[in-house]
Coordinates of N, CA and C in Angstrom, one line a residue:
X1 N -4.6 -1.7 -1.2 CA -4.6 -3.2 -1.1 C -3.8 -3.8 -2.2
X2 N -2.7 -4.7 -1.7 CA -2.0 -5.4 -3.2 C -2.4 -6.9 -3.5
X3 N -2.8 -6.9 -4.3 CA -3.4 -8.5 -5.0 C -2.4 -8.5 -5.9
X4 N -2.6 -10.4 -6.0 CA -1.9 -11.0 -7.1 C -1.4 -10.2 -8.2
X5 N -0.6 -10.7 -9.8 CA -0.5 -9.8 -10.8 C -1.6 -10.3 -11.6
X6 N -2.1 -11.9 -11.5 CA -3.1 -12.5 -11.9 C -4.2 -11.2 -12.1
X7 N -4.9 -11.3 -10.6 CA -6.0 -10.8 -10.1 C -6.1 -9.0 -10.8
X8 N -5.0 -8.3 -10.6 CA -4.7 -7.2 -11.1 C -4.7 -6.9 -12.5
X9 N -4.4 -8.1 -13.1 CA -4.5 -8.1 -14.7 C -6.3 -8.3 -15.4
X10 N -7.0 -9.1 -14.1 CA -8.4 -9.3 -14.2 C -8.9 -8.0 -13.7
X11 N -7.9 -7.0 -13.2 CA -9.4 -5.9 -12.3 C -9.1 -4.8 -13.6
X12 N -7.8 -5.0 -14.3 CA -7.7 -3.9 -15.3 C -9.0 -4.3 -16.6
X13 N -8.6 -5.4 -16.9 CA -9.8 -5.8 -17.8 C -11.6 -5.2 -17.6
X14 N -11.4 -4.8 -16.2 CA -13.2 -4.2 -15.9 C -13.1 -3.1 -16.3
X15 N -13.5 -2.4 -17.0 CA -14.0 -0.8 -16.3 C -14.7 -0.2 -16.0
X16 N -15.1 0.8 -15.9 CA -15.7 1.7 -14.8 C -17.4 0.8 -14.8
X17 N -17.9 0.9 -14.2 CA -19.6 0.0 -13.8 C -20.0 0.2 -13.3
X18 N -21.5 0.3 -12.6 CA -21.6 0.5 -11.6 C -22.2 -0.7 -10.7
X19 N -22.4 -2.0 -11.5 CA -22.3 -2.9 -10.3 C -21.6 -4.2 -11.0
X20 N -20.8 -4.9 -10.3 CA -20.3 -6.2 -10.8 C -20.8 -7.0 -9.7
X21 N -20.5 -8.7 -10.4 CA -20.7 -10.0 -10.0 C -19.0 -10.7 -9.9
X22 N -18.0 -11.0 -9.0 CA -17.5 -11.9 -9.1 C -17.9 -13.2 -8.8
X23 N -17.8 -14.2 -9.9 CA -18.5 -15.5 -9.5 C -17.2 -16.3 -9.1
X24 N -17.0 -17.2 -8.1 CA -15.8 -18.2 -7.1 C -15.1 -17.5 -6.7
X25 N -15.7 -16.3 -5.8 CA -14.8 -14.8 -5.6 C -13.4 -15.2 -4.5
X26 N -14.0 -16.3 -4.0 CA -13.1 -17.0 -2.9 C -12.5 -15.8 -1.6
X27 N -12.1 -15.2 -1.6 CA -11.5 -14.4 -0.3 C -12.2 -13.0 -0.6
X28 N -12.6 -12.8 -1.8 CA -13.4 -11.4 -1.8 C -12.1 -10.4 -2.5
X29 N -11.2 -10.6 -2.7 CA -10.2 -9.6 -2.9 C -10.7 -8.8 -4.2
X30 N -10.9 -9.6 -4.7 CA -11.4 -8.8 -6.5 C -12.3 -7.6 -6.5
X31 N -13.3 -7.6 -5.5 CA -14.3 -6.9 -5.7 C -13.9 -5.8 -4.6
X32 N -12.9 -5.9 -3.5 CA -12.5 -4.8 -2.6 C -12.0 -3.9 -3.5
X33 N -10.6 -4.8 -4.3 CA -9.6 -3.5 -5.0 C -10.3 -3.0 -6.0
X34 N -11.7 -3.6 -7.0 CA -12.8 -2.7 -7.5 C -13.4 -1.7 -6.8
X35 N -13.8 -2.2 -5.7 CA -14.5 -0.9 -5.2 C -13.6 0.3 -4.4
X36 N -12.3 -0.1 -3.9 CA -11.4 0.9 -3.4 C -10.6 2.0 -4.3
X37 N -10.8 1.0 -5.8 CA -9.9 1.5 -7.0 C -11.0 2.4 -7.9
X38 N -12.4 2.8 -7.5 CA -13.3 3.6 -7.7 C -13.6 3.3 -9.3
X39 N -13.3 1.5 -9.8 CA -13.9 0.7 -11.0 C -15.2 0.6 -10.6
X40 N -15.7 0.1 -9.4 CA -17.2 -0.4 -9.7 C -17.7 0.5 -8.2
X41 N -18.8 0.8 -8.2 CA -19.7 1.4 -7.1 C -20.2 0.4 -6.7
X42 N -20.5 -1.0 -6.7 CA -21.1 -2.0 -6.1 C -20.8 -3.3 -6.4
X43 N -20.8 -4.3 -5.4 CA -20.4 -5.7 -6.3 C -21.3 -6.7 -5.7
X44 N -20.7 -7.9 -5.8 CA -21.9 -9.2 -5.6 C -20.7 -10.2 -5.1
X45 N -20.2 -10.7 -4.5 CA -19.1 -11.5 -4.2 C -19.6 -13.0 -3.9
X46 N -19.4 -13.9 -4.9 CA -20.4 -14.9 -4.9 C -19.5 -16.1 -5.0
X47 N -19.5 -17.3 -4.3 CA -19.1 -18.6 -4.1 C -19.8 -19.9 -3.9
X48 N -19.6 -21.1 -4.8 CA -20.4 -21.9 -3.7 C -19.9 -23.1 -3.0
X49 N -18.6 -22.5 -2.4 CA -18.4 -22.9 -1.1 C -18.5 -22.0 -0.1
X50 N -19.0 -22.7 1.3 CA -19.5 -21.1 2.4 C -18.1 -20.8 2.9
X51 N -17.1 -21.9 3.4 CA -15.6 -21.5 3.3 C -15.0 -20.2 3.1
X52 N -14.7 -20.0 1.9 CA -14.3 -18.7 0.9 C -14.8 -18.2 1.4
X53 N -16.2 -17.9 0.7 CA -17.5 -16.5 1.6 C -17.2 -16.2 2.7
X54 N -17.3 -16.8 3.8 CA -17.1 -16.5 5.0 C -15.7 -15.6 5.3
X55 N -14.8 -16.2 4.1 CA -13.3 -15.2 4.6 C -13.5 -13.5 3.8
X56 N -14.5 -14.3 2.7 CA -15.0 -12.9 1.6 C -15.4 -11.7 2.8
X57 N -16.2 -12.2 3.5 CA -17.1 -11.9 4.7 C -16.0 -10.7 5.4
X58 N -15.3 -11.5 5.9 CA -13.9 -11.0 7.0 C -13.3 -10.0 6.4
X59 N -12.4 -9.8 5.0 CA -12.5 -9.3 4.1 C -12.8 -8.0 4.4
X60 N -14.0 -8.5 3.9 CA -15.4 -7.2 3.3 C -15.4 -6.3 4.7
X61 N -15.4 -6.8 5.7 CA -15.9 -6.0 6.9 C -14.5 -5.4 7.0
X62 N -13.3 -6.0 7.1 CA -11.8 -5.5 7.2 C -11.6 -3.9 6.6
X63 N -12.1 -4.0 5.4 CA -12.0 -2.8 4.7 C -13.2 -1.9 4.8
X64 N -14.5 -2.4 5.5 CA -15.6 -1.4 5.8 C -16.1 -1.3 4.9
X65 N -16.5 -2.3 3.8 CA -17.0 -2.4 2.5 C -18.4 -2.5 2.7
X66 N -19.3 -3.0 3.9 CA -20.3 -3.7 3.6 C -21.4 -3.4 2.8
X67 N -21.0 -1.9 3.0 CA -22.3 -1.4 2.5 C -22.3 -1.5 0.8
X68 N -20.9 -2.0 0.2 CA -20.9 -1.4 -0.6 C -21.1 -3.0 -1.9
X69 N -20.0 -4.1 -1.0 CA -20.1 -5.5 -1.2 C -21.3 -6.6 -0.6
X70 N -22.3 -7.1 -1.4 CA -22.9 -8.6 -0.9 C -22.2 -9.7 -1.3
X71 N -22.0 -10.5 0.0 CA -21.4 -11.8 -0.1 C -23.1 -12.8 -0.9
X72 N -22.8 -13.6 -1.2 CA -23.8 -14.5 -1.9 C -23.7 -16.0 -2.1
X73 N -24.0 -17.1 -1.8 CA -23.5 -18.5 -1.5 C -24.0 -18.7 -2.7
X74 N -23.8 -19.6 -3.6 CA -24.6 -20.4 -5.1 C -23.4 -20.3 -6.2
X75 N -23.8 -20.9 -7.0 CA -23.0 -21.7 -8.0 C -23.2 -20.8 -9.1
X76 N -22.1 -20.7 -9.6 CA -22.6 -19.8 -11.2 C -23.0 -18.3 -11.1
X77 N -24.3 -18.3 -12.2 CA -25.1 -16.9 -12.2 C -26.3 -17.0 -11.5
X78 N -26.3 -18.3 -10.9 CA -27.4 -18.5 -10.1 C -28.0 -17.6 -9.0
X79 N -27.0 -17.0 -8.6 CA -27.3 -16.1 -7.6 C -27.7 -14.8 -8.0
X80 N -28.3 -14.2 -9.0 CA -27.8 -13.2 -9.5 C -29.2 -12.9 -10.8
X81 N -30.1 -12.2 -11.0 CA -30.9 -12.3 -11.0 C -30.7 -11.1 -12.9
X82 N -31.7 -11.5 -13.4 CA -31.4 -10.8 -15.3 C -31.5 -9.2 -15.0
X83 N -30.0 -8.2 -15.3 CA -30.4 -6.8 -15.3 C -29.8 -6.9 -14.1
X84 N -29.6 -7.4 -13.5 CA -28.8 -6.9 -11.5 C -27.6 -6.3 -11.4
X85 N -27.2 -6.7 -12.6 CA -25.4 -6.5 -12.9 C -25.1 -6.1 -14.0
X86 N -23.6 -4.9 -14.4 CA -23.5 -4.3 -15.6 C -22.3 -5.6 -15.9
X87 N -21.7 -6.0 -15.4 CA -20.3 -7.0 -15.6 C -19.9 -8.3 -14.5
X88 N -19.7 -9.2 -15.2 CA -19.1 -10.6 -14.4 C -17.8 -10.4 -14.6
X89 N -17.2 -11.3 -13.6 CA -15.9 -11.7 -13.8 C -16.4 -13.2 -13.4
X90 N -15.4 -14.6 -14.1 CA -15.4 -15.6 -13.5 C -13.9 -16.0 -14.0
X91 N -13.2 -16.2 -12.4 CA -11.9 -16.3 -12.7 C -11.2 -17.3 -11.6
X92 N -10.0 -17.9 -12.1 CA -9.6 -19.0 -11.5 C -10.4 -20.6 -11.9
X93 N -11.3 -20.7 -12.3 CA -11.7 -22.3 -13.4 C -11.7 -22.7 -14.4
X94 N -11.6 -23.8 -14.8 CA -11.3 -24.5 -15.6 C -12.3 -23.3 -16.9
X95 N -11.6 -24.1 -18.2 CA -12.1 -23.1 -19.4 C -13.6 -24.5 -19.7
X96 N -13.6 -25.4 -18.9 CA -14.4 -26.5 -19.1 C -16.2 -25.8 -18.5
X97 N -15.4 -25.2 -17.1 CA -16.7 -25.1 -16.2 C -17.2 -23.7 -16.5
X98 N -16.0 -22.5 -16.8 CA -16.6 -21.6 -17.7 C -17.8 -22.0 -18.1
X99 N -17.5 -22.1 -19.5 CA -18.2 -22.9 -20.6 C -19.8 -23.6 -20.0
X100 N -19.9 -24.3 -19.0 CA -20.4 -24.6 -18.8 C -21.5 -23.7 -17.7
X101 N -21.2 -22.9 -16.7 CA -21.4 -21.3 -16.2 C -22.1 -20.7 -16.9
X102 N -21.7 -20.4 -18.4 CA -22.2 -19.6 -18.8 C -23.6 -19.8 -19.3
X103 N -23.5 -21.9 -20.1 CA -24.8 -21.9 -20.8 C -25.7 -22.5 -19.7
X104 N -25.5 -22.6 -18.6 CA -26.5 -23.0 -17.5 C -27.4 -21.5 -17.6
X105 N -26.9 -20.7 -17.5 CA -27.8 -19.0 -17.3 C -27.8 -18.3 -18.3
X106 N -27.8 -18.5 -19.7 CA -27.3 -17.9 -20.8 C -28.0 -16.8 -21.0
X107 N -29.2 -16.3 -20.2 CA -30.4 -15.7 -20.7 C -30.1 -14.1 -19.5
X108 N -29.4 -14.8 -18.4 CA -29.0 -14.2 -17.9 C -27.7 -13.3 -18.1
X109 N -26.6 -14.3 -18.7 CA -25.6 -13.5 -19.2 C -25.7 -12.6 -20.4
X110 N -26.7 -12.7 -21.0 CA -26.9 -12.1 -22.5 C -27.4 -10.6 -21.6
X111 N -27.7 -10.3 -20.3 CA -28.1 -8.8 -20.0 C -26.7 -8.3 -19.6
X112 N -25.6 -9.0 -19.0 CA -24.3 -8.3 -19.0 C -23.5 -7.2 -20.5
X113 N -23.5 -6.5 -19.5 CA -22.6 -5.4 -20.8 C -21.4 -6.1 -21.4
X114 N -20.5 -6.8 -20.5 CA -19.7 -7.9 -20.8 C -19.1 -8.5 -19.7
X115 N -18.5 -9.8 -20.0 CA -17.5 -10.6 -18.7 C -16.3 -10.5 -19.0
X116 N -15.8 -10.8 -17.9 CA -14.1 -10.9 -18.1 C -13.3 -12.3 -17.3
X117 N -13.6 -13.1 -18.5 CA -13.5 -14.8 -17.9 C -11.6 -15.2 -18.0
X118 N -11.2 -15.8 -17.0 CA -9.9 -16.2 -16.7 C -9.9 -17.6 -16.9
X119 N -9.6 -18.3 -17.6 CA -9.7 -19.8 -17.0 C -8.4 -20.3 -17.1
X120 N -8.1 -21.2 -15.6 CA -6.8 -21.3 -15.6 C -6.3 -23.0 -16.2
X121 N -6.8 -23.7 -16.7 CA -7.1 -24.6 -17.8 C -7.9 -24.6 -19.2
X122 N -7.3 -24.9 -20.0 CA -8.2 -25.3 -21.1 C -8.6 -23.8 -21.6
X123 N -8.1 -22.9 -22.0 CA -9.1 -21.2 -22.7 C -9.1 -21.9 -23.9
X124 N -8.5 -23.1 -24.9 CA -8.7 -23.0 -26.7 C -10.1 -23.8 -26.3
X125 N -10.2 -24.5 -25.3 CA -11.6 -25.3 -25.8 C -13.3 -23.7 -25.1
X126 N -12.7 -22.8 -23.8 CA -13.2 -21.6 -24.0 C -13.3 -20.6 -25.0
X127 N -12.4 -20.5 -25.6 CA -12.2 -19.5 -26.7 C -13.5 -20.5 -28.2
X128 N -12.9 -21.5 -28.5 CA -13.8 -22.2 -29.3 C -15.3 -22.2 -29.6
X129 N -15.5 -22.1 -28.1 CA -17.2 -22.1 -27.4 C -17.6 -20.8 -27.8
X130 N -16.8 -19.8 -27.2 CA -17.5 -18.2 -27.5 C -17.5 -18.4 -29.0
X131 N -16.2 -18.1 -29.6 CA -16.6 -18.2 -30.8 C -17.7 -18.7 -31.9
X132 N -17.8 -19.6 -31.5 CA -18.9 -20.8 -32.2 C -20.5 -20.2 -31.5
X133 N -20.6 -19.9 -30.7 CA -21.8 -19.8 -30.4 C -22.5 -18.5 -30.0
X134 N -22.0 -17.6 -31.0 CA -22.9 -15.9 -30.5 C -21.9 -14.8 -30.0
X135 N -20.9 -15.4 -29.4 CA -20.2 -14.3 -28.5 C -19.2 -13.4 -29.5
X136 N -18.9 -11.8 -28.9 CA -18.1 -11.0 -29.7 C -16.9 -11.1 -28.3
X137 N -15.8 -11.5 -29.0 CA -14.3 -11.2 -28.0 C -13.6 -9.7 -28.2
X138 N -14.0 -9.1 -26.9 CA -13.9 -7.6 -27.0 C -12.3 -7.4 -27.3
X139 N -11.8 -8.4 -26.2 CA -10.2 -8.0 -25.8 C -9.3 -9.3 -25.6
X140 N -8.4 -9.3 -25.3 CA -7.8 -10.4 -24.5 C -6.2 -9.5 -23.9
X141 N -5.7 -10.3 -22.7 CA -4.7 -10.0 -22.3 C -3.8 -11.3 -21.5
X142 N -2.7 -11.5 -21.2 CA -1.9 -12.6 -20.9 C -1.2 -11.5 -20.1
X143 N -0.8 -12.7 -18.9 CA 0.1 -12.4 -17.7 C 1.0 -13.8 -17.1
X144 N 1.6 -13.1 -16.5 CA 2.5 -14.3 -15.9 C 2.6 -14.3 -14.4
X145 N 2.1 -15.1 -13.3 CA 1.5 -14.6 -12.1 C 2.5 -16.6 -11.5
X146 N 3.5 -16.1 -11.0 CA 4.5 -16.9 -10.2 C 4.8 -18.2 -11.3
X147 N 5.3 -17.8 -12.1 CA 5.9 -18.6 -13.5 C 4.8 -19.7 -14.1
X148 N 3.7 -18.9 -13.9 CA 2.2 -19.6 -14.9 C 1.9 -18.5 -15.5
X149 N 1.6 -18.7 -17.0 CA 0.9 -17.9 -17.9 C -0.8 -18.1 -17.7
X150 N -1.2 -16.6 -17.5 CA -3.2 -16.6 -17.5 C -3.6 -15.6 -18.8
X151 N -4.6 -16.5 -19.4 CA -5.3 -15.3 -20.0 C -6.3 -15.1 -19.7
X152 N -6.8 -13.8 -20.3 CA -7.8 -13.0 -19.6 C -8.6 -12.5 -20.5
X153 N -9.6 -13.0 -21.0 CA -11.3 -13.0 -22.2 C -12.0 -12.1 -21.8
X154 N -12.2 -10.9 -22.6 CA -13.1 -9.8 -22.3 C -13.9 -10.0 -23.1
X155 N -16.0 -10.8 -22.9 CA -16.6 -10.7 -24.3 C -17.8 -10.7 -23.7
X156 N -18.4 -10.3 -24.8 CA -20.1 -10.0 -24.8 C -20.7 -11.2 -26.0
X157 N -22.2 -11.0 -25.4 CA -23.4 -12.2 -26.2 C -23.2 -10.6 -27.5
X158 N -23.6 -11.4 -28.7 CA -23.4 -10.4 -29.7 C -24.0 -11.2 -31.0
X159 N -24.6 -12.5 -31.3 CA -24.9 -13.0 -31.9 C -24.3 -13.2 -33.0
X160 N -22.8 -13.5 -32.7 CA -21.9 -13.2 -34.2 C -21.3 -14.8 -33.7
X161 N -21.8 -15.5 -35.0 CA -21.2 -17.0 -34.7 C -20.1 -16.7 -35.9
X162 N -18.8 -17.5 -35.5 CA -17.8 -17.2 -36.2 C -16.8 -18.3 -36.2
X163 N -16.3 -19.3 -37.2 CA -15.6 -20.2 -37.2 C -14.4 -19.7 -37.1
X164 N -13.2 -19.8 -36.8 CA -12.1 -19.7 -36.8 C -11.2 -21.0 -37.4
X165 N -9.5 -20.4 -37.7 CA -8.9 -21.7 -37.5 C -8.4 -21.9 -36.7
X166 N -7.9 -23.7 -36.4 CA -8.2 -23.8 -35.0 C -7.3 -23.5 -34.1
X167 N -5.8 -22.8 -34.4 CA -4.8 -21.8 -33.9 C -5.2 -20.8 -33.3
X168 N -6.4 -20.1 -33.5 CA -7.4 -19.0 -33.2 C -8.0 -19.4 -31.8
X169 N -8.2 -20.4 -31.5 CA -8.9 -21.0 -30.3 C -7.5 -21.3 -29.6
X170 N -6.3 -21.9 -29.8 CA -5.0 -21.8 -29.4 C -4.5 -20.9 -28.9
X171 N -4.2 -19.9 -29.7 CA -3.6 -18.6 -29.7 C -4.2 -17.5 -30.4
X172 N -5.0 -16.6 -29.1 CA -5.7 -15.6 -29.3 C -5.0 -14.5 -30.2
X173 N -6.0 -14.4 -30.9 CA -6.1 -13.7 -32.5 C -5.6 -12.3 -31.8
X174 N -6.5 -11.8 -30.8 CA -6.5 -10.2 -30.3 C -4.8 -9.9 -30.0
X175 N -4.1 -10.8 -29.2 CA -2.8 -10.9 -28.5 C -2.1 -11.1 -29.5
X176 N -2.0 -11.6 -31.1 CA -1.1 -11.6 -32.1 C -1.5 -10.1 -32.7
X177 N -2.4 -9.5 -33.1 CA -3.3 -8.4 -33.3 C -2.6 -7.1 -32.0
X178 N -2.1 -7.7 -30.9 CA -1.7 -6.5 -30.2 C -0.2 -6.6 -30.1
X179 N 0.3 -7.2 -30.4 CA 1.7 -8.2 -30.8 C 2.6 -7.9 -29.0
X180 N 1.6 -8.6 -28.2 CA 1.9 -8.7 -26.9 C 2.7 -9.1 -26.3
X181 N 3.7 -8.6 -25.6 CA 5.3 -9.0 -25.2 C 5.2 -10.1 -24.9
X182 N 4.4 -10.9 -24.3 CA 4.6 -12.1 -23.3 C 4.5 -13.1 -24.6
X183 N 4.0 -13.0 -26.1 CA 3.4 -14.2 -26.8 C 4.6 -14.9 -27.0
X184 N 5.3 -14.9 -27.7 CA 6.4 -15.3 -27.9 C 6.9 -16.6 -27.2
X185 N 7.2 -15.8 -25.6 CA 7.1 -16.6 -25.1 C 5.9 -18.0 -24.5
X186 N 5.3 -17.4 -24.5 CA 4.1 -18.0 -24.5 C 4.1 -19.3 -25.4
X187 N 3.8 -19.4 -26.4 CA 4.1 -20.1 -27.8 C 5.3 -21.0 -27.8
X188 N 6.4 -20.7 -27.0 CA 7.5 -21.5 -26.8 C 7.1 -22.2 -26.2
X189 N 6.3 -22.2 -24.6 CA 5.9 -22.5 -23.6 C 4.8 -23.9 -23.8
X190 N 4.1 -23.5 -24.6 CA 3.0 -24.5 -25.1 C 3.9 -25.2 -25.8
X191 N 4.8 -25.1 -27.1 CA 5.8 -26.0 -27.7 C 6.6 -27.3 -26.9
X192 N 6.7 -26.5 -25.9 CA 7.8 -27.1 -25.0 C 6.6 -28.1 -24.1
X193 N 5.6 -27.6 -23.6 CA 4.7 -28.6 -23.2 C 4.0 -29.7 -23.9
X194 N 3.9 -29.6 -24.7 CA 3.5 -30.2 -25.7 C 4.1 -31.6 -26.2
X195 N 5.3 -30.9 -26.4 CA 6.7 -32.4 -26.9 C 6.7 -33.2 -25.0
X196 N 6.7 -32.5 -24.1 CA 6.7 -33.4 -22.6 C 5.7 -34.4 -22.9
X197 N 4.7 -33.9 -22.9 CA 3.3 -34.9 -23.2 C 3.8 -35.9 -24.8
X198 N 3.9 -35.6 -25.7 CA 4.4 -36.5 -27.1 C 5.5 -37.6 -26.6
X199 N 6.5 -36.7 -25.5 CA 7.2 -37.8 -25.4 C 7.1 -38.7 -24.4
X200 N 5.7 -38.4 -23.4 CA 5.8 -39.1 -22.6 C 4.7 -40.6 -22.4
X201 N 3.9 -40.5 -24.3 CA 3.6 -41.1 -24.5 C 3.8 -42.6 -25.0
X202 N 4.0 -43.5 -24.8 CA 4.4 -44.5 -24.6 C 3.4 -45.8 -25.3
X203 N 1.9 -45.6 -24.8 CA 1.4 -46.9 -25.1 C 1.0 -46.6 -26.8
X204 N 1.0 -47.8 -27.2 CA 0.9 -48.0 -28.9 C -0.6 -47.9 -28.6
X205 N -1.4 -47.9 -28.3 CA -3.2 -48.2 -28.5 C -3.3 -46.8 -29.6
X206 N -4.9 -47.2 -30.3 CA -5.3 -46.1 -31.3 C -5.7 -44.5 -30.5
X207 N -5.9 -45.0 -29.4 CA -6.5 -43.4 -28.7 C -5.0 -42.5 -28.3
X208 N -4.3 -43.4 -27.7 CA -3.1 -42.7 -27.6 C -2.3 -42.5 -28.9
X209 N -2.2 -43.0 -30.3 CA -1.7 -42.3 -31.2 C -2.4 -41.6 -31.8
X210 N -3.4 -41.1 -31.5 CA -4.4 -40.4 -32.1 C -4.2 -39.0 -31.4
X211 N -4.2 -39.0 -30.3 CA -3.9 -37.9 -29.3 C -1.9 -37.2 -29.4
X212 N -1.2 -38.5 -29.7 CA 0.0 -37.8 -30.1 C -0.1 -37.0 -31.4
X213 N -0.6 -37.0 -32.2 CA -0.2 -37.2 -33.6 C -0.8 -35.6 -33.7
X214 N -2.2 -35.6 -32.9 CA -2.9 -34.2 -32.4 C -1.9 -33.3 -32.2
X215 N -1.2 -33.6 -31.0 CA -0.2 -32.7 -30.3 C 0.6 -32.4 -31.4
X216 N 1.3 -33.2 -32.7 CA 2.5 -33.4 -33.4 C 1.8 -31.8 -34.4
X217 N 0.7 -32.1 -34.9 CA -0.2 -31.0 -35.6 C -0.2 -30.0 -34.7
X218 N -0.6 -30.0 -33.9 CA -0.9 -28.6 -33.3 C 0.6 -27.5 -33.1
X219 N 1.7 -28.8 -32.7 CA 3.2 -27.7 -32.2 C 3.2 -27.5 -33.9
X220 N 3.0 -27.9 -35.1 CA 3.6 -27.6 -36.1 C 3.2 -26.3 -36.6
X221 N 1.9 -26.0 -35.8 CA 1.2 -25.1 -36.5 C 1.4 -23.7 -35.4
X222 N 1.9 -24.1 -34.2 CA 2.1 -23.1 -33.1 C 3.7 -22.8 -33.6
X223 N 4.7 -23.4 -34.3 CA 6.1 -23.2 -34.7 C 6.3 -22.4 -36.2
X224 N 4.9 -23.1 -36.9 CA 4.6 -21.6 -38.3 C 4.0 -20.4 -37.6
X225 N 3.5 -20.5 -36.9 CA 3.2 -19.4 -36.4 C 4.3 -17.7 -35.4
X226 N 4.8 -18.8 -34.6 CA 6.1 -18.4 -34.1 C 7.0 -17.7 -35.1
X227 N 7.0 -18.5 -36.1 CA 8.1 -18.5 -37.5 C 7.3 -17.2 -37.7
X228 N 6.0 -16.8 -38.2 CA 5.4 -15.4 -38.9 C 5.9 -14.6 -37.6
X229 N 5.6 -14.5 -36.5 CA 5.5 -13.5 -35.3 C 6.9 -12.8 -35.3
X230 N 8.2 -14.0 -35.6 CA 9.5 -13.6 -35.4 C 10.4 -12.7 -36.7
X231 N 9.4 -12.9 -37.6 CA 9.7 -11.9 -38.9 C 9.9 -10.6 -38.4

């Protein structure tokens, strides 16, 4: 079965288990090429639109999985009961609703061995949260899946609260630590987005120079950075 490079860069991140949870699994693909790819012996394929599910469904039967995949309607970890599961994935949402996923069920996610969260918005204000509040960041990885950069959070409840600075919530510590081909560019990428938004600011009010001035700080500190990486 070929999936995205996205998706493929999220199934490398799991390993071996014997049962996972995809949560917004949408078509089901995640948890086929786990269970075909002899990563996980069982999975949970969970959505809360019935939409998706239902194609998860089609899916699932397509490949003769049933016995091996449950489809599951509900939001979050809601579906999904403390101890059910060795590993989550929650991939494709915002780093907002993560965040928010997680501390709805926190009691539940604290029995995961770990997750492997993707969010395709916002990971410094995800990365921030783990950090600040208990979580150990096993791993990270970065991909480029039809000229969008994703990254990809491997972490466990670990009760290790840890401030960082706040480049560290920007640009993952692990991925400068693994001196990952793609950062580089990566870091250009945010630079370059960054001055679009600076310059496409316009109104004088206090909120909007407060918000540029943000951006002006942050590329300075994403361009010393770049500057150390290119040594």
């Amino acid at each position: 079965m070929e999936i995205a490079s996205r998706l493929k860069c999220v199934a490398l991140m799991v390993g071996k288990c014997n049962k996972m949870v995809d949560v917004g699994t949408d078509h089901g693909y995640l948890p086929i090429y786990l269970i075909n790819n002899g990563t996980c012996e069982k999975a949970i394929a969970s959505d809360v639109n019935l939409g998706p599910l239902n194609k998860a469904k089609m899916n699932i039967k397509k490949y003769a999985l049933e016995d091996k995949i449950q489809c599951r309607l509900g939001g979050g970890f809601s579906v999904i009961k403390e101890n059910e599961v060795d590993v989550a994935v929650v991939a494709g949402m915002g780093g907002n609703l993560i965040r928010d996923i997680i501390e709805e069920k926190m009691k539940v996610f604290k029995t995961f061995q770990y997750a492997v969260l993707q969010p395709v918005q916002n990971p410094e204000i995800l990365r921030k949260y783990l950090y600040n509040s208990g979580f150990n960041i096993i791993d990270e990885e970065l991909c480029i899946d039809e000229d969008k950069y994703y990254e990809i959070i491997k972490v466990c409840y670990a009760k290790d609260f840890v401030i960082k600075d706040d480049i560290y919530y920007e640009i993952s510590e692990k991925l400068i630590e693994k001196k990952h081909p793609l950062l580089k560019k990566y870091i250009e990428y945010k630079i370059n987005k960054n001055n679009t938004i600076i310059e496409s600011i316009t109104d004088e009010s206090d909120k909007a120079l407060i918000r540029k001035e943000e951006l002006i700080v942050k590329n300075s500190n994403l361009k010393e950075l770049l500057s150390c990486l290119l040594k």
